[in-house]
C-alpha cells in the first residue's frame, strides 16, 4: 500500500472509490449504521485508501497541521462507521498528512474558544457521537507527528498507538481554560495509572512521543518516517493472520472487562466465548492451517452475534 504524499488526492482503487461513493450517498451499508445522505459529496479533509483488508484514513489538512474542524469530525465519523460495516476491512489505520497527526481543535480566532467543536449542520454521525472502542474492527493510530488536545484524546480512543519519538504531545486543556474531553478522563488512568495521568492532565504540559511510550501511553515510539510503515505492518498482520470473529470478540470483551468488577463472571464468559469459537468454522480453520503450514482462509464475520454464545 503506497501512502499518499501530503496534500495529494485520494489514492484508492476503483472498487474502493465506488464503496466510498455508495457510503457517501447513504447506501445500504451506511443506512444500516445510521449514516444519512452526505449530499456535500466526496470527503474534503480525509484521504482513504484500502488494500488487502487494511484501510488507511488520513486527516488531510497538512497546512493547518490537521487541526480538527466540524467537517473533519463529520467525515471521520462517517468513514469509521462505513469501514467498520464492511466485512472486507479487517483493520483501520488513522494517521495525519504532513508533519503532524492533529494539532487539536481549530480555534475560533475571534474568541479563542473551542467554537470549532460545535456540531456541523450536516447529516451523518459526528465524531463526538461515536465510540471507536465499541467497533468490531481494530483501529490503530499512527501518530506520525504532533498530537495536542483533541488530536491526542482522539488517538487515545484507538486500540493501538504507535508514535513518532520526537512528536510533541499534550493534554493541554487546562491551559486553554477547559477540561480534557473525548473520554480521556476515563481512559488515561486505565492506560498509565493515577499519578502519572493526573500530572499530565492537571499541568497540561507537553511531552515527546518517546516519553509517551515510556509511560505506556503508546505501544512504541519510532522515528517519524517509520511510524506509518510499522503501524501498517501490525494492521496487515491482523488482516492476514487473525480470525475476524476472534479479534472482534477479544476486543469487545477486553473493553467490557475494564468496567466490570466480577472476575469470576469474566472468566466464565471467556470460557463460553472460547468454546463457541472452537466450534466455529474459523476455529477449525485456525488449527488446520497451522498444522498444514499454510495461510488461513477465514470465512467468519467480524460482527459476532453474542446471543449465540452461551
PDB file of C-alpha atoms in Angstrom:
ATOM      1  CA  UNK A   1       0.000   0.000   0.000  1.00  0.00           C
ATOM      2  CA  UNK A   2       1.547   3.285  -1.074  1.00  0.00           C
ATOM      3  CA  UNK A   3       0.612   6.140   1.193  1.00  0.00           C
ATOM      4  CA  UNK A   4      -0.272   9.470  -0.489  1.00  0.00           C
ATOM      5  CA  UNK A   5       2.062  12.403  -0.091  1.00  0.00           C
ATOM      6  CA  UNK A   6       0.900  15.327   1.994  1.00  0.00           C
ATOM      7  CA  UNK A   7      -1.851  17.203   0.221  1.00  0.00           C
ATOM      8  CA  UNK A   8      -2.339  14.576  -2.508  1.00  0.00           C
ATOM      9  CA  UNK A   9      -5.724  13.367  -3.637  1.00  0.00           C
ATOM     10  CA  UNK A  10      -7.351  10.108  -2.594  1.00  0.00           C
ATOM     11  CA  UNK A  11      -5.272   7.153  -3.700  1.00  0.00           C
ATOM     12  CA  UNK A  12      -7.981   4.490  -3.695  1.00  0.00           C
ATOM     13  CA  UNK A  13      -8.643   1.961  -6.387  1.00  0.00           C
ATOM     14  CA  UNK A  14     -11.857   1.890  -8.403  1.00  0.00           C
ATOM     15  CA  UNK A  15     -13.679  -0.525  -6.084  1.00  0.00           C
ATOM     16  CA  UNK A  16     -12.696   1.499  -3.029  1.00  0.00           C
ATOM     17  CA  UNK A  17     -13.876   4.738  -4.619  1.00  0.00           C
ATOM     18  CA  UNK A  18     -17.168   3.109  -5.556  1.00  0.00           C
ATOM     19  CA  UNK A  19     -17.685   1.874  -1.989  1.00  0.00           C
ATOM     20  CA  UNK A  20     -16.948   5.293  -0.548  1.00  0.00           C
ATOM     21  CA  UNK A  21     -19.296   6.929  -3.041  1.00  0.00           C
ATOM     22  CA  UNK A  22     -22.039   4.494  -2.065  1.00  0.00           C
ATOM     23  CA  UNK A  23     -21.443   5.174   1.632  1.00  0.00           C
ATOM     24  CA  UNK A  24     -21.468   8.927   0.982  1.00  0.00           C
ATOM     25  CA  UNK A  25     -24.861   8.636  -0.706  1.00  0.00           C
ATOM     26  CA  UNK A  26     -26.467   6.775   2.161  1.00  0.00           C
ATOM     27  CA  UNK A  27     -26.242   3.278   0.617  1.00  0.00           C
ATOM     28  CA  UNK A  28     -27.328   0.062   2.301  1.00  0.00           C
ATOM     29  CA  UNK A  29     -24.224  -0.255   4.477  1.00  0.00           C
ATOM     30  CA  UNK A  30     -24.406   3.336   5.624  1.00  0.00           C
ATOM     31  CA  UNK A  31     -28.134   3.306   6.265  1.00  0.00           C
ATOM     32  CA  UNK A  32     -27.809   0.199   8.398  1.00  0.00           C
ATOM     33  CA  UNK A  33     -25.462   2.123  10.709  1.00  0.00           C
ATOM     34  CA  UNK A  34     -27.343   5.402  10.938  1.00  0.00           C
ATOM     35  CA  UNK A  35     -25.385   7.192   8.209  1.00  0.00           C
ATOM     36  CA  UNK A  36     -27.579   9.590   6.288  1.00  0.00           C
ATOM     37  CA  UNK A  37     -27.043  11.183   2.902  1.00  0.00           C
ATOM     38  CA  UNK A  38     -23.857  13.211   2.668  1.00  0.00           C
ATOM     39  CA  UNK A  39     -25.033  15.452  -0.133  1.00  0.00           C
ATOM     40  CA  UNK A  40     -21.849  17.523   0.078  1.00  0.00           C
ATOM     41  CA  UNK A  41     -20.102  14.843  -1.972  1.00  0.00           C
ATOM     42  CA  UNK A  42     -16.650  13.223  -1.525  1.00  0.00           C
ATOM     43  CA  UNK A  43     -14.542  13.681   1.571  1.00  0.00           C
ATOM     44  CA  UNK A  44     -12.914  17.095   1.676  1.00  0.00           C
ATOM     45  CA  UNK A  45     -10.484  16.731   4.596  1.00  0.00           C
ATOM     46  CA  UNK A  46      -9.846  12.984   4.662  1.00  0.00           C
ATOM     47  CA  UNK A  47      -7.947  10.616   2.403  1.00  0.00           C
ATOM     48  CA  UNK A  48      -8.998   6.960   2.400  1.00  0.00           C
ATOM     49  CA  UNK A  49      -7.000   4.061   0.957  1.00  0.00           C
ATOM     50  CA  UNK A  50      -7.830   0.379   1.143  1.00  0.00           C
ATOM     51  CA  UNK A  51      -5.638  -2.596   0.352  1.00  0.00           C
ATOM     52  CA  UNK A  52      -5.572  -6.238   1.424  1.00  0.00           C
ATOM     53  CA  UNK A  53      -8.051  -5.777   4.253  1.00  0.00           C
ATOM     54  CA  UNK A  54      -6.458  -2.625   5.690  1.00  0.00           C
ATOM     55  CA  UNK A  55      -7.982   0.848   5.429  1.00  0.00           C
ATOM     56  CA  UNK A  56      -5.824   3.937   5.961  1.00  0.00           C
ATOM     57  CA  UNK A  57      -7.721   7.077   6.941  1.00  0.00           C
ATOM     58  CA  UNK A  58      -5.589  10.225   6.750  1.00  0.00           C
ATOM     59  CA  UNK A  59      -6.507  13.569   8.294  1.00  0.00           C
ATOM     60  CA  UNK A  60      -5.736  15.849   5.373  1.00  0.00           C
ATOM     61  CA  UNK A  61      -5.247  19.475   6.386  1.00  0.00           C
ATOM     62  CA  UNK A  62      -1.431  19.461   6.383  1.00  0.00           C
ATOM     63  CA  UNK A  63      -1.025  23.240   6.078  1.00  0.00           C
ATOM     64  CA  UNK A  64      -3.060  23.621   9.282  1.00  0.00           C
ATOM     65  CA  UNK A  65      -1.289  20.679  10.988  1.00  0.00           C
ATOM     66  CA  UNK A  66      -4.549  18.738  10.549  1.00  0.00           C
ATOM     67  CA  UNK A  67      -6.355  20.909  13.109  1.00  0.00           C
ATOM     68  CA  UNK A  68      -9.740  19.338  13.816  1.00  0.00           C
ATOM     69  CA  UNK A  69     -12.794  21.021  12.290  1.00  0.00           C
ATOM     70  CA  UNK A  70     -16.513  20.204  12.380  1.00  0.00           C
ATOM     71  CA  UNK A  71     -16.260  18.937   8.804  1.00  0.00           C
ATOM     72  CA  UNK A  72     -13.404  16.630   9.770  1.00  0.00           C
ATOM     73  CA  UNK A  73     -15.452  15.271  12.661  1.00  0.00           C
ATOM     74  CA  UNK A  74     -18.360  14.524  10.353  1.00  0.00           C
ATOM     75  CA  UNK A  75     -16.217  12.876   7.703  1.00  0.00           C
ATOM     76  CA  UNK A  76     -14.210  10.846  10.202  1.00  0.00           C
ATOM     77  CA  UNK A  77     -17.354   9.591  11.900  1.00  0.00           C
ATOM     78  CA  UNK A  78     -18.872   8.673   8.558  1.00  0.00           C
ATOM     79  CA  UNK A  79     -15.725   6.886   7.352  1.00  0.00           C
ATOM     80  CA  UNK A  80     -15.243   4.854  10.539  1.00  0.00           C
ATOM     81  CA  UNK A  81     -18.862   3.671  10.605  1.00  0.00           C
ATOM     82  CA  UNK A  82     -18.763   2.716   6.925  1.00  0.00           C
ATOM     83  CA  UNK A  83     -15.422   0.925   7.179  1.00  0.00           C
ATOM     84  CA  UNK A  84     -16.494  -0.934  10.305  1.00  0.00           C
ATOM     85  CA  UNK A  85     -19.602  -2.161   8.480  1.00  0.00           C
ATOM     86  CA  UNK A  86     -17.518  -3.549   5.606  1.00  0.00           C
ATOM     87  CA  UNK A  87     -16.550  -7.188   6.239  1.00  0.00           C
ATOM     88  CA  UNK A  88     -13.559  -6.872   3.890  1.00  0.00           C
ATOM     89  CA  UNK A  89     -11.944  -4.239   6.152  1.00  0.00           C
ATOM     90  CA  UNK A  90     -10.066  -6.088   8.897  1.00  0.00           C
ATOM     91  CA  UNK A  91      -8.119  -3.152  10.364  1.00  0.00           C
ATOM     92  CA  UNK A  92      -8.241   0.641  10.188  1.00  0.00           C
ATOM     93  CA  UNK A  93      -5.161   2.873  10.474  1.00  0.00           C
ATOM     94  CA  UNK A  94      -5.669   6.539  11.363  1.00  0.00           C
ATOM     95  CA  UNK A  95      -2.836   8.978  10.604  1.00  0.00           C
ATOM     96  CA  UNK A  96      -2.155  12.569   9.569  1.00  0.00           C
ATOM     97  CA  UNK A  97      -0.860  14.151   6.364  1.00  0.00           C
ATOM     98  CA  UNK A  98       2.370  16.129   6.561  1.00  0.00           C
ATOM     99  CA  UNK A  99       4.378  16.626   9.738  1.00  0.00           C
ATOM    100  CA  UNK A 100       1.546  16.463  12.298  1.00  0.00           C
ATOM    101  CA  UNK A 101      -1.034  13.916  13.363  1.00  0.00           C
ATOM    102  CA  UNK A 102      -3.518  16.508  14.624  1.00  0.00           C
ATOM    103  CA  UNK A 103      -2.737  19.836  16.308  1.00  0.00           C
ATOM    104  CA  UNK A 104      -6.055  19.817  18.184  1.00  0.00           C
ATOM    105  CA  UNK A 105      -9.303  21.648  17.614  1.00  0.00           C
ATOM    106  CA  UNK A 106      -9.284  24.526  15.164  1.00  0.00           C
ATOM    107  CA  UNK A 107      -9.767  27.513  17.465  1.00  0.00           C
ATOM    108  CA  UNK A 108     -12.015  30.426  16.599  1.00  0.00           C
ATOM    109  CA  UNK A 109      -9.616  33.360  16.112  1.00  0.00           C
ATOM    110  CA  UNK A 110     -12.294  35.885  17.103  1.00  0.00           C
ATOM    111  CA  UNK A 111     -12.904  34.434  20.545  1.00  0.00           C
ATOM    112  CA  UNK A 112     -10.024  31.980  21.119  1.00  0.00           C
ATOM    113  CA  UNK A 113     -12.523  29.355  22.242  1.00  0.00           C
ATOM    114  CA  UNK A 114     -13.337  25.891  21.044  1.00  0.00           C
ATOM    115  CA  UNK A 115     -16.110  27.034  18.748  1.00  0.00           C
ATOM    116  CA  UNK A 116     -14.722  24.604  16.186  1.00  0.00           C
ATOM    117  CA  UNK A 117     -16.146  21.757  18.255  1.00  0.00           C
ATOM    118  CA  UNK A 118     -19.758  22.781  17.612  1.00  0.00           C
ATOM    119  CA  UNK A 119     -21.533  20.121  15.597  1.00  0.00           C
ATOM    120  CA  UNK A 120     -21.806  20.968  11.879  1.00  0.00           C
ATOM    121  CA  UNK A 121     -25.143  21.492  10.215  1.00  0.00           C
ATOM    122  CA  UNK A 122     -24.591  18.443   8.023  1.00  0.00           C
ATOM    123  CA  UNK A 123     -26.110  14.925   8.048  1.00  0.00           C
ATOM    124  CA  UNK A 124     -24.155  11.913   9.259  1.00  0.00           C
ATOM    125  CA  UNK A 125     -22.589  10.670  12.514  1.00  0.00           C
ATOM    126  CA  UNK A 126     -20.313  13.329  14.040  1.00  0.00           C
ATOM    127  CA  UNK A 127     -17.113  12.219  15.724  1.00  0.00           C
ATOM    128  CA  UNK A 128     -18.446  13.120  19.174  1.00  0.00           C
ATOM    129  CA  UNK A 129     -21.294  10.602  18.899  1.00  0.00           C
ATOM    130  CA  UNK A 130     -19.039   7.619  18.145  1.00  0.00           C
ATOM    131  CA  UNK A 131     -17.293   5.197  20.479  1.00  0.00           C
ATOM    132  CA  UNK A 132     -14.450   3.642  18.455  1.00  0.00           C
ATOM    133  CA  UNK A 133     -13.791   1.086  21.187  1.00  0.00           C
ATOM    134  CA  UNK A 134     -17.213  -0.475  20.529  1.00  0.00           C
ATOM    135  CA  UNK A 135     -16.468  -1.080  16.850  1.00  0.00           C
ATOM    136  CA  UNK A 136     -15.679  -4.600  15.676  1.00  0.00           C
ATOM    137  CA  UNK A 137     -12.679  -3.501  13.618  1.00  0.00           C
ATOM    138  CA  UNK A 138      -9.324  -2.822  15.301  1.00  0.00           C
ATOM    139  CA  UNK A 139      -8.370   0.853  14.951  1.00  0.00           C
ATOM    140  CA  UNK A 140      -4.683   1.759  15.059  1.00  0.00           C
ATOM    141  CA  UNK A 141      -3.318   5.296  15.429  1.00  0.00           C
ATOM    142  CA  UNK A 142      -0.113   6.051  13.528  1.00  0.00           C
ATOM    143  CA  UNK A 143       0.773   9.248  15.379  1.00  0.00           C
ATOM    144  CA  UNK A 144       3.292  10.490  12.841  1.00  0.00           C
ATOM    145  CA  UNK A 145       3.778  13.931  14.405  1.00  0.00           C
ATOM    146  CA  UNK A 146       2.378  16.450  16.849  1.00  0.00           C
ATOM    147  CA  UNK A 147      -0.850  15.410  18.613  1.00  0.00           C
ATOM    148  CA  UNK A 148      -2.176  18.004  21.033  1.00  0.00           C
ATOM    149  CA  UNK A 149      -5.515  18.398  22.785  1.00  0.00           C
ATOM    150  CA  UNK A 150      -8.235  16.750  20.730  1.00  0.00           C
ATOM    151  CA  UNK A 151      -5.536  15.303  18.484  1.00  0.00           C
ATOM    152  CA  UNK A 152      -4.239  13.256  21.411  1.00  0.00           C
ATOM    153  CA  UNK A 153      -7.542  12.424  23.079  1.00  0.00           C
ATOM    154  CA  UNK A 154      -8.886  11.018  19.817  1.00  0.00           C
ATOM    155  CA  UNK A 155      -5.777   8.872  19.376  1.00  0.00           C
ATOM    156  CA  UNK A 156      -6.399   7.601  22.915  1.00  0.00           C
ATOM    157  CA  UNK A 157      -9.681   6.106  21.684  1.00  0.00           C
ATOM    158  CA  UNK A 158      -7.817   3.885  19.217  1.00  0.00           C
ATOM    159  CA  UNK A 159      -6.895   0.334  20.188  1.00  0.00           C
ATOM    160  CA  UNK A 160      -3.175   0.531  19.383  1.00  0.00           C
ATOM    161  CA  UNK A 161      -0.940   3.626  19.222  1.00  0.00           C
ATOM    162  CA  UNK A 162       2.467   3.966  17.569  1.00  0.00           C
ATOM    163  CA  UNK A 163       4.028   7.440  17.957  1.00  0.00           C
ATOM    164  CA  UNK A 164       6.874   9.442  16.486  1.00  0.00           C
ATOM    165  CA  UNK A 165       9.569   9.685  19.126  1.00  0.00           C
ATOM    166  CA  UNK A 166      10.007  13.432  18.564  1.00  0.00           C
ATOM    167  CA  UNK A 167       6.280  14.238  18.266  1.00  0.00           C
ATOM    168  CA  UNK A 168       5.004  16.885  20.667  1.00  0.00           C
ATOM    169  CA  UNK A 169       2.026  15.574  22.625  1.00  0.00           C
ATOM    170  CA  UNK A 170      -0.132  17.167  25.277  1.00  0.00           C
ATOM    171  CA  UNK A 171      -3.447  17.170  27.118  1.00  0.00           C
ATOM    172  CA  UNK A 172      -3.330  20.963  27.100  1.00  0.00           C
ATOM    173  CA  UNK A 173      -6.958  21.644  28.056  1.00  0.00           C
ATOM    174  CA  UNK A 174      -6.347  23.216  31.479  1.00  0.00           C
ATOM    175  CA  UNK A 175      -4.041  25.705  29.738  1.00  0.00           C
ATOM    176  CA  UNK A 176      -6.943  26.706  27.480  1.00  0.00           C
ATOM    177  CA  UNK A 177      -9.495  27.164  30.261  1.00  0.00           C
ATOM    178  CA  UNK A 178     -11.419  23.951  29.574  1.00  0.00           C
ATOM    179  CA  UNK A 179     -11.036  20.316  30.636  1.00  0.00           C
ATOM    180  CA  UNK A 180      -9.895  17.092  28.935  1.00  0.00           C
ATOM    181  CA  UNK A 181     -12.599  15.536  26.769  1.00  0.00           C
ATOM    182  CA  UNK A 182     -13.198  12.635  24.351  1.00  0.00           C
ATOM    183  CA  UNK A 183     -13.385  10.194  27.275  1.00  0.00           C
ATOM    184  CA  UNK A 184      -9.756  10.901  28.251  1.00  0.00           C
ATOM    185  CA  UNK A 185     -10.558  11.359  31.948  1.00  0.00           C
ATOM    186  CA  UNK A 186     -11.791   7.760  31.934  1.00  0.00           C
ATOM    187  CA  UNK A 187      -9.244   6.150  29.627  1.00  0.00           C
ATOM    188  CA  UNK A 188      -5.925   7.697  30.610  1.00  0.00           C
ATOM    189  CA  UNK A 189      -5.726   6.358  34.159  1.00  0.00           C
ATOM    190  CA  UNK A 190      -6.524   2.889  32.892  1.00  0.00           C
ATOM    191  CA  UNK A 191      -3.611   3.163  30.476  1.00  0.00           C
ATOM    192  CA  UNK A 192      -0.894   4.682  32.665  1.00  0.00           C
ATOM    193  CA  UNK A 193      -2.191   4.892  36.262  1.00  0.00           C
ATOM    194  CA  UNK A 194      -3.475   7.645  38.525  1.00  0.00           C
ATOM    195  CA  UNK A 195      -0.417   9.698  39.462  1.00  0.00           C
ATOM    196  CA  UNK A 196       1.103   9.910  36.001  1.00  0.00           C
ATOM    197  CA  UNK A 197      -2.308  10.622  34.457  1.00  0.00           C
ATOM    198  CA  UNK A 198      -3.037  13.468  36.839  1.00  0.00           C
ATOM    199  CA  UNK A 199       0.383  15.006  36.277  1.00  0.00           C
ATOM    200  CA  UNK A 200      -0.296  15.187  32.537  1.00  0.00           C
ATOM    201  CA  UNK A 201      -3.941  16.246  32.886  1.00  0.00           C
ATOM    202  CA  UNK A 202      -3.594  18.858  35.624  1.00  0.00           C
ATOM    203  CA  UNK A 203      -0.443  20.540  34.304  1.00  0.00           C
ATOM    204  CA  UNK A 204      -1.424  20.310  30.644  1.00  0.00           C
ATOM    205  CA  UNK A 205       2.286  20.141  29.851  1.00  0.00           C
ATOM    206  CA  UNK A 206       3.606  18.896  26.535  1.00  0.00           C
ATOM    207  CA  UNK A 207       5.841  15.849  26.256  1.00  0.00           C
ATOM    208  CA  UNK A 208       7.505  13.874  23.493  1.00  0.00           C
ATOM    209  CA  UNK A 209       6.498  10.619  21.900  1.00  0.00           C
ATOM    210  CA  UNK A 210       9.458   8.849  23.477  1.00  0.00           C
ATOM    211  CA  UNK A 211       8.096   9.684  26.940  1.00  0.00           C
ATOM    212  CA  UNK A 212       4.616   8.564  25.868  1.00  0.00           C
ATOM    213  CA  UNK A 213       5.978   5.102  25.100  1.00  0.00           C
ATOM    214  CA  UNK A 214       7.885   5.025  28.395  1.00  0.00           C
ATOM    215  CA  UNK A 215       4.659   5.893  30.244  1.00  0.00           C
ATOM    216  CA  UNK A 216       2.704   3.176  28.433  1.00  0.00           C
ATOM    217  CA  UNK A 217       0.504   5.657  26.582  1.00  0.00           C
ATOM    218  CA  UNK A 218       1.765   4.197  23.280  1.00  0.00           C
ATOM    219  CA  UNK A 219       2.997   0.743  22.301  1.00  0.00           C
ATOM    220  CA  UNK A 220       6.246   2.102  20.938  1.00  0.00           C
ATOM    221  CA  UNK A 221       7.996   5.281  19.781  1.00  0.00           C
ATOM    222  CA  UNK A 222       9.863   5.318  16.483  1.00  0.00           C
ATOM    223  CA  UNK A 223      11.480   7.821  14.115  1.00  0.00           C
ATOM    224  CA  UNK A 224       8.674   9.698  12.378  1.00  0.00           C
ATOM    225  CA  UNK A 225       9.332   8.121   8.978  1.00  0.00           C
ATOM    226  CA  UNK A 226       8.913   4.643  10.461  1.00  0.00           C
ATOM    227  CA  UNK A 227       5.621   5.225  12.289  1.00  0.00           C
ATOM    228  CA  UNK A 228       3.171   4.573   9.456  1.00  0.00           C
ATOM    229  CA  UNK A 229       5.066   1.574   7.996  1.00  0.00           C
ATOM    230  CA  UNK A 230       5.300  -0.031  11.434  1.00  0.00           C
ATOM    231  CA  UNK A 231       1.602   0.553  12.097  1.00  0.00           C
ATOM    232  CA  UNK A 232       0.698  -0.869   8.700  1.00  0.00           C
ATOM    233  CA  UNK A 233       2.767  -3.971   9.477  1.00  0.00           C
ATOM    234  CA  UNK A 234       0.636  -4.570  12.576  1.00  0.00           C
ATOM    235  CA  UNK A 235      -2.597  -3.915  10.666  1.00  0.00           C
ATOM    236  CA  UNK A 236      -1.598  -6.264   7.837  1.00  0.00           C
ATOM    237  CA  UNK A 237      -0.665  -8.942  10.328  1.00  0.00           C
ATOM    238  CA  UNK A 238      -4.131  -8.683  11.867  1.00  0.00           C
ATOM    239  CA  UNK A 239      -5.796  -8.743   8.435  1.00  0.00           C
ATOM    240  CA  UNK A 240      -3.861 -11.747   7.138  1.00  0.00           C
ATOM    241  CA  UNK A 241      -3.352 -13.955  10.159  1.00  0.00           C
ATOM    242  CA  UNK A 242      -6.190 -13.488  12.649  1.00  0.00           C
ATOM    243  CA  UNK A 243      -9.792 -14.663  12.560  1.00  0.00           C
ATOM    244  CA  UNK A 244     -12.415 -11.890  12.301  1.00  0.00           C
ATOM    245  CA  UNK A 245     -14.672 -13.396  14.976  1.00  0.00           C
ATOM    246  CA  UNK A 246     -11.767 -13.971  17.345  1.00  0.00           C
ATOM    247  CA  UNK A 247     -10.477 -10.409  17.025  1.00  0.00           C
ATOM    248  CA  UNK A 248     -13.911  -8.825  17.368  1.00  0.00           C
ATOM    249  CA  UNK A 249     -14.801 -10.822  20.472  1.00  0.00           C
ATOM    250  CA  UNK A 250     -11.393 -10.262  22.053  1.00  0.00           C
ATOM    251  CA  UNK A 251     -11.689  -6.506  21.579  1.00  0.00           C
ATOM    252  CA  UNK A 252     -15.286  -6.377  22.777  1.00  0.00           C
ATOM    253  CA  UNK A 253     -14.706  -8.410  25.920  1.00  0.00           C
ATOM    254  CA  UNK A 254     -11.453  -6.602  26.745  1.00  0.00           C
ATOM    255  CA  UNK A 255     -13.200  -3.228  26.890  1.00  0.00           C
ATOM    256  CA  UNK A 256     -16.207  -4.627  28.717  1.00  0.00           C
ATOM    257  CA  UNK A 257     -13.948  -6.058  31.408  1.00  0.00           C
ATOM    258  CA  UNK A 258     -12.418  -2.650  32.037  1.00  0.00           C
ATOM    259  CA  UNK A 259     -15.704  -1.715  33.660  1.00  0.00           C
ATOM    260  CA  UNK A 260     -16.634  -4.928  35.453  1.00  0.00           C
ATOM    261  CA  UNK A 261     -15.506  -5.912  38.927  1.00  0.00           C
ATOM    262  CA  UNK A 262     -16.629  -9.536  38.744  1.00  0.00           C
ATOM    263  CA  UNK A 263     -13.530 -11.536  37.843  1.00  0.00           C
ATOM    264  CA  UNK A 264     -15.252 -14.912  38.183  1.00  0.00           C
ATOM    265  CA  UNK A 265     -18.052 -13.859  35.835  1.00  0.00           C
ATOM    266  CA  UNK A 266     -15.479 -12.638  33.331  1.00  0.00           C
ATOM    267  CA  UNK A 267     -13.651 -15.970  33.464  1.00  0.00           C
ATOM    268  CA  UNK A 268     -16.903 -17.849  32.915  1.00  0.00           C
ATOM    269  CA  UNK A 269     -17.797 -15.653  29.962  1.00  0.00           C
ATOM    270  CA  UNK A 270     -14.324 -16.097  28.479  1.00  0.00           C
ATOM    271  CA  UNK A 271     -14.757 -19.863  28.700  1.00  0.00           C
ATOM    272  CA  UNK A 272     -18.123 -19.717  26.931  1.00  0.00           C
ATOM    273  CA  UNK A 273     -16.694 -17.492  24.182  1.00  0.00           C
ATOM    274  CA  UNK A 274     -13.684 -19.791  23.770  1.00  0.00           C
ATOM    275  CA  UNK A 275     -15.892 -22.866  23.417  1.00  0.00           C
ATOM    276  CA  UNK A 276     -18.123 -21.014  20.970  1.00  0.00           C
ATOM    277  CA  UNK A 277     -15.162 -20.105  18.742  1.00  0.00           C
ATOM    278  CA  UNK A 278     -13.703 -23.615  18.885  1.00  0.00           C
ATOM    279  CA  UNK A 279     -16.894 -24.877  17.296  1.00  0.00           C
ATOM    280  CA  UNK A 280     -16.962 -22.249  14.572  1.00  0.00           C
ATOM    281  CA  UNK A 281     -15.536 -22.880  11.054  1.00  0.00           C
ATOM    282  CA  UNK A 282     -12.674 -20.462  11.690  1.00  0.00           C
ATOM    283  CA  UNK A 283     -11.821 -22.313  14.903  1.00  0.00           C
ATOM    284  CA  UNK A 284     -11.277 -25.432  12.848  1.00  0.00           C
ATOM    285  CA  UNK A 285      -9.512 -23.497  10.079  1.00  0.00           C
ATOM    286  CA  UNK A 286      -7.061 -21.940  12.512  1.00  0.00           C
ATOM    287  CA  UNK A 287      -5.836 -25.301  13.753  1.00  0.00           C
ATOM    288  CA  UNK A 288      -5.904 -26.946  10.336  1.00  0.00           C
ATOM    289  CA  UNK A 289      -3.960 -24.147   8.587  1.00  0.00           C
ATOM    290  CA  UNK A 290      -1.367 -24.218  11.370  1.00  0.00           C
ATOM    291  CA  UNK A 291      -0.885 -27.997  11.052  1.00  0.00           C
ATOM    292  CA  UNK A 292      -0.751 -27.780   7.258  1.00  0.00           C
ATOM    293  CA  UNK A 293       1.653 -24.818   7.411  1.00  0.00           C
ATOM    294  CA  UNK A 294      -0.398 -22.636   5.100  1.00  0.00           C
ATOM    295  CA  UNK A 295      -2.101 -19.266   5.276  1.00  0.00           C
ATOM    296  CA  UNK A 296      -5.552 -19.423   6.908  1.00  0.00           C
ATOM    297  CA  UNK A 297      -8.673 -18.871   4.855  1.00  0.00           C
ATOM    298  CA  UNK A 298     -11.100 -17.169   7.217  1.00  0.00           C
ATOM    299  CA  UNK A 299     -14.829 -17.202   6.471  1.00  0.00           C
ATOM    300  CA  UNK A 300     -16.336 -15.807   9.684  1.00  0.00           C
ATOM    301  CA  UNK A 301     -17.834 -12.357  10.253  1.00  0.00           C
ATOM    302  CA  UNK A 302     -16.345  -9.687  12.487  1.00  0.00           C
ATOM    303  CA  UNK A 303     -19.895  -8.835  13.556  1.00  0.00           C
ATOM    304  CA  UNK A 304     -20.482 -11.564  16.110  1.00  0.00           C
ATOM    305  CA  UNK A 305     -23.966 -12.361  17.373  1.00  0.00           C
ATOM    306  CA  UNK A 306     -23.388 -12.517  21.124  1.00  0.00           C
ATOM    307  CA  UNK A 307     -26.777 -14.171  21.623  1.00  0.00           C
ATOM    308  CA  UNK A 308     -25.371 -17.335  20.064  1.00  0.00           C
ATOM    309  CA  UNK A 309     -22.745 -17.637  22.804  1.00  0.00           C
ATOM    310  CA  UNK A 310     -23.544 -19.483  25.998  1.00  0.00           C
TER     311      UNK A 310
END
